[in-house]
XYZ file of C-alpha atoms in Angstrom:
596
model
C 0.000 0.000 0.000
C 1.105 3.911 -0.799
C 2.195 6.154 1.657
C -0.061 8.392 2.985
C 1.605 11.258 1.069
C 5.238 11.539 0.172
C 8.300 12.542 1.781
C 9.943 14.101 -1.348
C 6.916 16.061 -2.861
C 9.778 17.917 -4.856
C 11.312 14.594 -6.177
C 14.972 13.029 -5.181
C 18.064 15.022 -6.112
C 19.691 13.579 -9.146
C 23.814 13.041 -10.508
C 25.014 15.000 -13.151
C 28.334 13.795 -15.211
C 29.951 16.531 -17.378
C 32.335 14.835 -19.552
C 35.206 17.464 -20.903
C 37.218 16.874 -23.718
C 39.483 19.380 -25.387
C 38.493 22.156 -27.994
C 41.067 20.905 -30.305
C 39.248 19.433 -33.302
C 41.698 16.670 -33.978
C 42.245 15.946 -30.301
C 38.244 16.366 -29.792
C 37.310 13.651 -32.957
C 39.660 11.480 -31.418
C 38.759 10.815 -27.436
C 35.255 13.110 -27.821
C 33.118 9.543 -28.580
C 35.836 7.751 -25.721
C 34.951 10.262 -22.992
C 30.867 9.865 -23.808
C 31.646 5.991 -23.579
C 33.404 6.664 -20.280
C 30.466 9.107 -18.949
C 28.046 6.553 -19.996
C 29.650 3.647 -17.916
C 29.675 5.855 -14.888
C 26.037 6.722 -15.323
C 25.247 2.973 -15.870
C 27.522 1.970 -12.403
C 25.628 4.460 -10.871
C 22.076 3.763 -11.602
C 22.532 0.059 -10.902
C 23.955 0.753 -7.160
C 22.478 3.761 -5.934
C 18.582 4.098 -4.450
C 16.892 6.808 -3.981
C 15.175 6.392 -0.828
C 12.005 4.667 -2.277
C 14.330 2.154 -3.966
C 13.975 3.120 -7.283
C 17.630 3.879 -9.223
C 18.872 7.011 -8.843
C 18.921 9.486 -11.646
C 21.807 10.126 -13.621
C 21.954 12.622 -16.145
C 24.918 12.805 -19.308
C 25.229 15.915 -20.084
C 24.193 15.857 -23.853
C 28.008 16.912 -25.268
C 31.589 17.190 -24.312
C 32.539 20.183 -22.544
C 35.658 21.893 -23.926
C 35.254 25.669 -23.107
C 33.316 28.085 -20.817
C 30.023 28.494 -23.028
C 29.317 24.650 -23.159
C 30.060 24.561 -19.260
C 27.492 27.233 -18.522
C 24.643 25.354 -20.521
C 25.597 22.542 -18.512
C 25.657 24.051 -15.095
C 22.224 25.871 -16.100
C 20.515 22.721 -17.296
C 21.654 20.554 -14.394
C 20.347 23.748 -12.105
C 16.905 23.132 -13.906
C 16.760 19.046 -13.622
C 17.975 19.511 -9.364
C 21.055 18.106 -10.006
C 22.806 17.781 -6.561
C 25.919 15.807 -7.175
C 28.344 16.472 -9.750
C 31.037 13.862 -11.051
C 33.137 15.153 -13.840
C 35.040 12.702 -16.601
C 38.165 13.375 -18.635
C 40.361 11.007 -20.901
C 42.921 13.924 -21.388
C 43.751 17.347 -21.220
C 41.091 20.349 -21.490
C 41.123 23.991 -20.015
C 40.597 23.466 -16.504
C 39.654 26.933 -15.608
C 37.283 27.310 -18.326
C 35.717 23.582 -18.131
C 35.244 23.552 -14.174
C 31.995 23.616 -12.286
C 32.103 26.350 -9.366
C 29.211 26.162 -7.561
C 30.792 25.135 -3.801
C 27.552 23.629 -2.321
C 27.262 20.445 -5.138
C 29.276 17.354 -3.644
C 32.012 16.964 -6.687
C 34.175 14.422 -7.581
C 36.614 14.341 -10.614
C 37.343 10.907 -12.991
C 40.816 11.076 -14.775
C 41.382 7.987 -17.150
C 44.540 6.627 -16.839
C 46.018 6.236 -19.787
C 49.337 7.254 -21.435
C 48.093 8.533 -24.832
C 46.309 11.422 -23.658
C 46.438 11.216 -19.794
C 43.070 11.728 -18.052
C 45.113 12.499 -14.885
C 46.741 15.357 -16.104
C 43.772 17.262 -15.994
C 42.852 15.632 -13.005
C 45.726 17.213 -11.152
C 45.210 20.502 -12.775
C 41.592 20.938 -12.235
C 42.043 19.890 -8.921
C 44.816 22.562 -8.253
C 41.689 24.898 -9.142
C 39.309 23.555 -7.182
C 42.018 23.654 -4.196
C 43.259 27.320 -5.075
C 39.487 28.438 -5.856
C 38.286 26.612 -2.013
C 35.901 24.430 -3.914
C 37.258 21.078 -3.006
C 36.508 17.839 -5.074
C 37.113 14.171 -4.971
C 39.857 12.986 -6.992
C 39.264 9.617 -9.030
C 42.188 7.719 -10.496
C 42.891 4.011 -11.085
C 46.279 2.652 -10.045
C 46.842 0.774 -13.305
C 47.813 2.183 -16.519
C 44.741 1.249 -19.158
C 44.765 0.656 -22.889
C 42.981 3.579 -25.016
C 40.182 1.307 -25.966
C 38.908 -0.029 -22.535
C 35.740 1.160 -21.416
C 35.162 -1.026 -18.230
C 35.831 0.594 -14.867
C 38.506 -0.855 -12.708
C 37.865 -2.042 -9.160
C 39.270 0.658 -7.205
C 37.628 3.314 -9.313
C 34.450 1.797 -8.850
C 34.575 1.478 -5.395
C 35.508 5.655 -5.236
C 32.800 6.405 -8.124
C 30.083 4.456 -5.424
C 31.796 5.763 -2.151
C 31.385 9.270 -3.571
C 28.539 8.888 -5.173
C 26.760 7.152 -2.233
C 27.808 10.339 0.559
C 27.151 12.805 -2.358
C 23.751 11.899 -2.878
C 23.185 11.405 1.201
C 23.986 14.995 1.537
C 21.755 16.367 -1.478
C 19.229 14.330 0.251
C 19.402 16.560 3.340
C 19.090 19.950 1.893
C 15.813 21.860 2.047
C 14.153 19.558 4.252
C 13.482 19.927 7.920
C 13.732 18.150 11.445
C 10.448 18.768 13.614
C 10.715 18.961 17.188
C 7.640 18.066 18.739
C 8.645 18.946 22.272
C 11.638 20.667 23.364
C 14.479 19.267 25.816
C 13.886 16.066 27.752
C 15.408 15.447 31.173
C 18.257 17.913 30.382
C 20.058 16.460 28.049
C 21.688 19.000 25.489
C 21.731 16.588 22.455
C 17.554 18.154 22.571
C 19.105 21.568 21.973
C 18.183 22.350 18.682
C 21.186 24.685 17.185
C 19.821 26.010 14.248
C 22.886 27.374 12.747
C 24.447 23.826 12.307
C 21.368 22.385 10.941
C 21.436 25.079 7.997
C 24.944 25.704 7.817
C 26.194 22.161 7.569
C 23.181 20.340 6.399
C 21.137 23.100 4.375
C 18.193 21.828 6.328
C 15.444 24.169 8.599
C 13.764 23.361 11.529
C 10.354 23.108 12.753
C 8.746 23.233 16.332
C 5.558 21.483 17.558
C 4.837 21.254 21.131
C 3.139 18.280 22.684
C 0.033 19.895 23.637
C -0.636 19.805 19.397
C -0.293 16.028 20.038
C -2.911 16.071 23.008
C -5.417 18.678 20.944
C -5.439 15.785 17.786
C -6.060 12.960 19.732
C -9.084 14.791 21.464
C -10.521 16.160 18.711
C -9.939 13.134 16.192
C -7.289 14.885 13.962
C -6.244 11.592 12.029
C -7.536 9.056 9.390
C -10.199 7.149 11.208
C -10.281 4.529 9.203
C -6.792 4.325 9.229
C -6.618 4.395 12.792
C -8.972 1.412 13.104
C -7.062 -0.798 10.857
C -4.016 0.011 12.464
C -5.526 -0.504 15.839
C -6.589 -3.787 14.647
C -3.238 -4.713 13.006
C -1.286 -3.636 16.125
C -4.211 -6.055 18.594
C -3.014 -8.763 15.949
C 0.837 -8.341 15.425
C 1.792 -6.434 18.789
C 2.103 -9.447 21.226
C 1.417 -7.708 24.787
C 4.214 -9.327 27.579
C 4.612 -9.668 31.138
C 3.809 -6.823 33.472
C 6.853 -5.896 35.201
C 5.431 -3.518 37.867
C 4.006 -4.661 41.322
C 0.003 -5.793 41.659
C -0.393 -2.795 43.565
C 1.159 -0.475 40.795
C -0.307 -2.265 37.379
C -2.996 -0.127 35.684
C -6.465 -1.512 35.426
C -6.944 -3.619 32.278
C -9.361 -0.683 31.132
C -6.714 1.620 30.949
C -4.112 -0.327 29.139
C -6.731 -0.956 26.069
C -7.405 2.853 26.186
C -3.595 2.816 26.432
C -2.669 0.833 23.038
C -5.382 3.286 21.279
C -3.996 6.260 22.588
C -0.206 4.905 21.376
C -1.490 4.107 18.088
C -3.522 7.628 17.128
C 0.404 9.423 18.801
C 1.640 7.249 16.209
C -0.055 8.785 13.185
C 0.030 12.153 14.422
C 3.489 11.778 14.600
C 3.962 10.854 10.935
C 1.488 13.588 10.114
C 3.632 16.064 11.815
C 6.316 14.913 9.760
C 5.112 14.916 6.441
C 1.471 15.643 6.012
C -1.403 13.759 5.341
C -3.886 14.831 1.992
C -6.794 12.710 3.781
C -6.637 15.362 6.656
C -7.965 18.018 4.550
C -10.837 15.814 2.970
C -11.980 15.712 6.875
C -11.946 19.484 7.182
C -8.714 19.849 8.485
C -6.790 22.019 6.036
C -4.146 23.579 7.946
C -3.229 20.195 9.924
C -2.806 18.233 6.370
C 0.610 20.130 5.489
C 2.885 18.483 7.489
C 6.331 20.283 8.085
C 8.525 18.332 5.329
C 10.325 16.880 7.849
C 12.961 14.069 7.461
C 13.524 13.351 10.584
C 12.163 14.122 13.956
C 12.190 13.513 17.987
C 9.557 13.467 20.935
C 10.382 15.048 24.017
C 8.268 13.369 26.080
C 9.822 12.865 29.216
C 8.358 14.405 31.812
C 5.748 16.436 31.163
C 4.651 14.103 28.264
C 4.829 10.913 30.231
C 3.724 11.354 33.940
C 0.527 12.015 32.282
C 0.018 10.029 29.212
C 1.532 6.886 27.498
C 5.005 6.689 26.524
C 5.980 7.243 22.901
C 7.869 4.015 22.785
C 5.125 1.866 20.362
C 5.343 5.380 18.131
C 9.356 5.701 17.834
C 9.698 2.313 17.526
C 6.494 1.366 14.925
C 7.843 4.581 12.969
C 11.358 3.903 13.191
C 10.766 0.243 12.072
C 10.738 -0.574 7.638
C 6.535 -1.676 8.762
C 3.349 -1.232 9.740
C -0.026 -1.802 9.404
C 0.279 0.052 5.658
C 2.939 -2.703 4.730
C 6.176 -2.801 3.791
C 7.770 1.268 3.705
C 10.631 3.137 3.887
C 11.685 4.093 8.087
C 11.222 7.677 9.234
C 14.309 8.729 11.468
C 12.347 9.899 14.850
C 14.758 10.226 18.091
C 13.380 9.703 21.359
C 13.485 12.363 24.061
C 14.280 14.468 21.022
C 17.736 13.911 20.999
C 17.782 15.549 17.402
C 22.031 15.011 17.262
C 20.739 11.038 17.332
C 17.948 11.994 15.032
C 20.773 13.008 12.555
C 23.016 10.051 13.128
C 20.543 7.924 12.327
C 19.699 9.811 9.052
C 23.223 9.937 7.756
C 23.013 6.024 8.668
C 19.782 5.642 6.625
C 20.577 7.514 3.699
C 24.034 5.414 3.342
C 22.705 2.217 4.576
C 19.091 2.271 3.276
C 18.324 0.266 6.748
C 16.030 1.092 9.757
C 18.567 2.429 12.232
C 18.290 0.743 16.485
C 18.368 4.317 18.679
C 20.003 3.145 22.072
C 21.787 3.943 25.089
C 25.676 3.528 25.906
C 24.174 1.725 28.836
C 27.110 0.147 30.115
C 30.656 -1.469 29.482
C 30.883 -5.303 30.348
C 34.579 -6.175 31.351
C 35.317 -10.130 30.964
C 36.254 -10.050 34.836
C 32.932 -8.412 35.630
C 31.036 -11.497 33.513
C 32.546 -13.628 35.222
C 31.791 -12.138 38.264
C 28.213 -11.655 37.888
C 27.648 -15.286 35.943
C 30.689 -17.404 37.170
C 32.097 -17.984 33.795
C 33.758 -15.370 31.089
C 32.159 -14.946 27.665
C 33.945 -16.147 25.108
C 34.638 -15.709 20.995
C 34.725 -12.137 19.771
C 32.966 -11.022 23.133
C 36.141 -12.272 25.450
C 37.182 -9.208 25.730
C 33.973 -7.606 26.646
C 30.970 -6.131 25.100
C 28.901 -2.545 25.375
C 24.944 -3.043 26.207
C 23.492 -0.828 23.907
C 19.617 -0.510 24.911
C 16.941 2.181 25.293
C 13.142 2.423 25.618
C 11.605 3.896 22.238
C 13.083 3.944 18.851
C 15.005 0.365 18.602
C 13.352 -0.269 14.952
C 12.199 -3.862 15.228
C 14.198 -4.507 12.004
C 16.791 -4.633 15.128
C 15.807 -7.935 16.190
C 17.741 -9.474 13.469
C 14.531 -11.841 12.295
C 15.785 -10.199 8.539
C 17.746 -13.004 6.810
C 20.110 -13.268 3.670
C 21.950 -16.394 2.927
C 20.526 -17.656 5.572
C 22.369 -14.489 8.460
C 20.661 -12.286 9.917
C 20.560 -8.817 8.649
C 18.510 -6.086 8.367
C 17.276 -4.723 5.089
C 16.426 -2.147 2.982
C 12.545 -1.871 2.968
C 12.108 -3.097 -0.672
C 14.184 -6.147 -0.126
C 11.994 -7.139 3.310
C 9.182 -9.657 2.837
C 5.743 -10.445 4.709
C 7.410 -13.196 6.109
C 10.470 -11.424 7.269
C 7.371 -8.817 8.886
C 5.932 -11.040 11.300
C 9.531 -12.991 12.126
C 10.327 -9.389 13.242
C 6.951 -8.883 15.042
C 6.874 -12.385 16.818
C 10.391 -11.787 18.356
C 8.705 -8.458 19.745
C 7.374 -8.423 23.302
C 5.585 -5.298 24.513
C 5.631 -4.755 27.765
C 4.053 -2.298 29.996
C 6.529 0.554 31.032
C 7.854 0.754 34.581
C 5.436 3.108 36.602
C 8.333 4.452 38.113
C 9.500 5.866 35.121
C 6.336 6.516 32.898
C 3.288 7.042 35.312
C 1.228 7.319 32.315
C 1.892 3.480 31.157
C 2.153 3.024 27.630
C 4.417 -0.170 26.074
C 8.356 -0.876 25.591
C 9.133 -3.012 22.843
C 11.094 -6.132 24.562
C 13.699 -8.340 22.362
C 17.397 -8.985 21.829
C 19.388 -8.570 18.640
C 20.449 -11.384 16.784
C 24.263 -11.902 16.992
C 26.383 -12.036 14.173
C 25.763 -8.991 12.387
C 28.256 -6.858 11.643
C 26.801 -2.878 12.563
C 28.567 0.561 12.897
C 27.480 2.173 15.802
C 27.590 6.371 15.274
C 27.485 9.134 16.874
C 27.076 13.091 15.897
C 28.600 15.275 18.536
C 28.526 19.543 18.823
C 31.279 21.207 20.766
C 31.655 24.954 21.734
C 34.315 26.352 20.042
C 34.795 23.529 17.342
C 31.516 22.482 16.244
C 29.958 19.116 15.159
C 32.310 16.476 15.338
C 31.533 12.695 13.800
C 32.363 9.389 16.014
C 31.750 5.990 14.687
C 32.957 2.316 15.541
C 32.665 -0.670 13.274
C 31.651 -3.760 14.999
C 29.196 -6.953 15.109
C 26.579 -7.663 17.611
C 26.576 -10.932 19.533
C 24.583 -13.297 21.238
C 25.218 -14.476 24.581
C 24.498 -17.545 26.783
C 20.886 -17.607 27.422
C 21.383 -17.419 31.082
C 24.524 -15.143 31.030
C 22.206 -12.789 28.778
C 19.366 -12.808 31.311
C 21.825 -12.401 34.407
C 23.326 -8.937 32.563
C 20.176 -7.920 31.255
C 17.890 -8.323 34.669
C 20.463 -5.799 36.521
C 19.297 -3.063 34.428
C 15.596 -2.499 32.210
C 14.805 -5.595 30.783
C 11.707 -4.705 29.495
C 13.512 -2.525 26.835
C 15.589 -3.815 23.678
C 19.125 -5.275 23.892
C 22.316 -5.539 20.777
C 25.166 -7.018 22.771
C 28.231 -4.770 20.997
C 31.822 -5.248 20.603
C 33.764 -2.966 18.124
C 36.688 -3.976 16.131
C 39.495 -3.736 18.023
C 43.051 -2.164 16.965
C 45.861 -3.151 19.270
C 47.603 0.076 20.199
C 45.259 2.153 19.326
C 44.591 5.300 21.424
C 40.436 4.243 21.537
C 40.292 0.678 19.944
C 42.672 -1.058 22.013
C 40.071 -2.258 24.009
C 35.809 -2.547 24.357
C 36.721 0.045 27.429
C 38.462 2.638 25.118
C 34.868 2.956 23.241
C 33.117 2.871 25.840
C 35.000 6.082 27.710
C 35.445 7.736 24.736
C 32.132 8.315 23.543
C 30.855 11.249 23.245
C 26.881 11.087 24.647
C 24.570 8.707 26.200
C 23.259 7.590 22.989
C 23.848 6.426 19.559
C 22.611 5.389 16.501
C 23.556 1.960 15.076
C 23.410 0.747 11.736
C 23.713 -2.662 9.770
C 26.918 -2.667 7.698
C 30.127 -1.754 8.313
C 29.714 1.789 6.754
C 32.432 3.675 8.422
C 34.070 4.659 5.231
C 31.068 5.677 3.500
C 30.276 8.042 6.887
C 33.684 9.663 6.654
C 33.066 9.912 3.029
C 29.919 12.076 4.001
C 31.610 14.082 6.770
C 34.316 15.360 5.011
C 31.344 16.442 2.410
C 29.616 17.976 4.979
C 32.622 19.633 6.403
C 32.300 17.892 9.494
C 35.800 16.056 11.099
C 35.856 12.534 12.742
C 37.104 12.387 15.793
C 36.937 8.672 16.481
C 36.890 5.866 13.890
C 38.261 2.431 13.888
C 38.376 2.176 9.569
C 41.323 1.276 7.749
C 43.001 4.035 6.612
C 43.109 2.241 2.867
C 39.545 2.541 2.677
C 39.100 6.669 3.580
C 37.948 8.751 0.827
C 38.379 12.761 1.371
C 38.396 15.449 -1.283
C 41.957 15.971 -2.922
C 42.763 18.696 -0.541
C 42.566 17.336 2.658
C 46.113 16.218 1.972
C 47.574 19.553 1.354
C 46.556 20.102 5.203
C 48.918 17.018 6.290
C 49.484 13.750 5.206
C 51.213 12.185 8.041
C 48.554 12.304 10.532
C 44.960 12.374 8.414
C 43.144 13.047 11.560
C 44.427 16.634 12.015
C 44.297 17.316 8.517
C 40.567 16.474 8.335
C 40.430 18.772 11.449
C 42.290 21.388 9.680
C 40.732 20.871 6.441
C 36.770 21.387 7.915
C 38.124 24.324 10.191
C 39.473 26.063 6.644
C 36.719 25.633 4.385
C 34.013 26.314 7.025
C 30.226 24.634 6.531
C 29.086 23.747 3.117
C 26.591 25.891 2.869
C 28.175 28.629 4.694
């Protein structure tokens, strides 16, 4: 079934590729048709490995001709303005004009293609154009294979591909950001500052606004029946099917009447859809008479506060982060929304960044707590063993742990989690049966509501991120590769009894690196975080983050990827070579915001 309405009313950004060949007519007649060939490959890589976020192929457009001069570069530039072009890769089999052929607008994600060959060397205008970019402060991606190729090839070797997808991949993630929102419905929960909303770094860095809601809008909707009733009673009557109800952890004296919790489940389903109406609208809104309330607020990701003065009064938000948050629902199979609990809207954008690379529902959790081997064994009598010997993080928190996070998602017979189009009904209720939702603690939500209950599947390898803003230096990027893991049954229920078991659990351990300053050990990660939460993704898509960042002008302060695998725009090494992680310090510091 559709979506309600869609997220990208103005369609998905698309990838232009200028291909430049030089004005020379002998020199044009002889690589012109080569550099359209080469163009055309790229376009074809691209559009059979990148997804817009419906998971249809991306849109690539070729510009129409070769650009060898400045009058042919301005038609491009204005056509690509017209089609929303918002990544640029540029392709060269030999020398051109770089001044005169080079795109200059500094907010379009650009990378740069020289074919290496020896007869008329791509890379020679690769190094000059980039020398532009550098001098100019537009700064681009440079794309070269390590092997020499014959004039007449046309496939794309290995390591250009992989750069051609990286880039491609964190260009198209950050033209996926710009002129859309994040809604706060709510303000800050609890005190914690990642519910600040700084509105400079959302439109400096991410060309995005912000919209504010507060939770009374929430409590006017549900009273006066500001939703899709008929949608509201089939999901009402798809959550009383798939939603198993667990234990109640509170004491007799505490438990709220039967009554109530019914009333309960209806009340977490309508906060549900007014939620996702918040977000993005709803057309069916207006056909009831309720104009205004049908535009949504284009938002791509949100939060909700609720902590305190949501939940001492009503139910939690847990079903609607995590229902929302999840690639399902009662509509079917769709694509996640990114919404944060206590409106941590720093998580809100981890997650995104993690969705737009990954195309996966993202788990929202706490850095609960670090596990030492000697504290296992401890606790249990024995140490764990395998890749958790030397510890493990227990990442776990009320609301938004997408159910995709139970790891019920399989491929080649392991679990995983997907992107939406891949999932099947099958793979829906797999998710849904290893889902247990349990009243919330009364001591913590006096207004009841339901936690989702279940544990993540071991064996998947996840990055856990992290998006971090610091007075005087700004956002700053953490992320650690890793795989969650399973434990003993009864070493998993000793751990996870001592803290909310009710809530969702992924047992964590990073990749290590022995002498590392953080990886060296599970306790390195764990002290060196930078917040009480995180977002975690499936994939090991650290590169493809740093990728992004350095797009973004955002540094990484904490990564455990191999340093073969980082891709940065060509001048990042002008600002160091010998230690990259100052350079991309330096490099974001100079250059400032991308949309400055």
């Amino acid at each position: 079934m559709t979506q309600p309405n869609p997220r990208y009313a103005g369609g998905f950004p698309k990838i232009g590729i200028r291909p430049i060949v030089d004005r020379r007519k002998l020199v044009k007649a002889a690589i012109g048709e080569m550099t359209m060939e080469l163009a055309q490959a790229a376009a074809d890589l691209i559009t059979g490995q990148i997804r817009n976020p419906d998971g249809t192929p991306a849109e690539v457009i070729v510009f129409d001709t070769c650009i060898s001069g400045m009058p042919e570069a301005s038609r491009c530039a204005n056509e690509f303005r017209r089609e929303g072009v918002g990544v640029i890769l540029t392709v060269a089999a030999g020398w051109c004009y770089p001044l005169e052929t080079m795109e200059t607008d500094s907010t379009l994600p650009h990378a740069v293609w020289g074919f290496n060959g020896t007869e008329r060397p791509g890379a020679v205008y690769l190094a000059a154009l980039h020398a532009a970019h550098n001098q100019k402060g537009i700064p681009a991606f440079k794309i070269y294979g390590r092997h020499i190729q014959e004039p007449d090839e046309r496939g794309i070797p290995g390591d250009v591909r992989e750069k051609l997808l990286r880039f491609a991949r964190a260009g198209f993630a950050a033209a996926l950001l710009r002129g859309k929102s994040y809604l706060s419905i709510g303000t800050v929960s609890m005190g914690i500052a990642g519910c600040i909303v700084d509105e400079s770094f959302y439109r400096r860095y991410l060309g995005m606004k912000n919209a504010y809601v507060d939770m009374t809008e929430v409590t006017r909707r549900i009273e006066d029946g500001i939703y899709d009733p008929e949608e509201f009673g089939r999901a009402l009557e798809w959550t009383t099917e798939y939603c198993r109800e667990g234990p109640d952890p509170n004491d007799e004296r505490e438990r709220i009447a039967p009554e109530r919790k019914k009333e309960n489940w209806a009340d977490s389903v309508q906060m549900a859809l007014i939620a996702r109406d918040l977000m993005i609208g709803n057309p069916k809104l207006a056909e009831l008479g309720f104009e205004e309330e049908a535009y949504g607020y284009n938002a791509i990701a949100s939060g909700f506060q609720g902590q305190r003065e949501w939940t001492d009064h009503n139910p939690s938000a847990d079903f609607l982060e995590a229902i929302l948050c999840s690639s399902f629902d009662w509509n079917g199979v769709r694509e996640p929304y990114m919404v944060a609990t206590e409106n941590d809207n720093l998580n809100a954008i981890s997650m995104l960044l993690n969705h737009y690379l990954s195309h996966t529902a993202q788990i929202f959790a706490d850095v609960r707590a670090f596990w030492s081997p000697e504290a296992v064994e401890r606790v249990t009598g024995r140490r764990p063993e395998g890749i958790a010997k030397q510890g493990f993080l227990h990442l776990i928190n009320s609301g938004p742990a997408a159910l995709d996070g139970t790891g019920e998602q399989t491929r080649g017979g392991q679990p995983v989690m997907k992107p939406h189009w891949e999932i099947d009904a099958r793979e829906v209720e797999a998710c849904l049966a290893a889902t247990s939702w349990r009243p919330t603690y009364m001591d913590q939500f006096a207004g009841g509501g339901y936690s989702t209950d279940f544990t993540t599947r071991g064996g998947m390898p996840v990055t856990m991120s992290r998006l971090n803003l610091v007075d005087g230096l700004g956002p700053v990027l953490q992320l650690a590769e890793g795989w969650t893991v399973e434990l003993p049954p009864d070493m998993h229920d000793a751990l996870d009894l001592r803290t909310t078991p009710t809530w969702p659990t992924t047992w964590f351990v990073p990749n290590l690196i022995p002498g590392d300053p953080v990886f060296d050990d599970v306790y390195g990660v764990m002290g060196n975080w930078g917040s009480n939460h995180c977002a975690i993704s499936y994939g090991h898509i650290g590169a493809d983050l740093i990728t992004l960042a350095s797009v973004l002008r955002i540094p990484v302060n904490m990564h455990n990827v191999d340093q073969e695998s980082i891709f940065r725009p060509s001048a990042w090494s002008a600002f160091g070579t010998k230690d990259p992680e100052d350079a991309d310090y330096r490099a974001c510091a100079a250059y400032g915001p991308l949309y400055k």
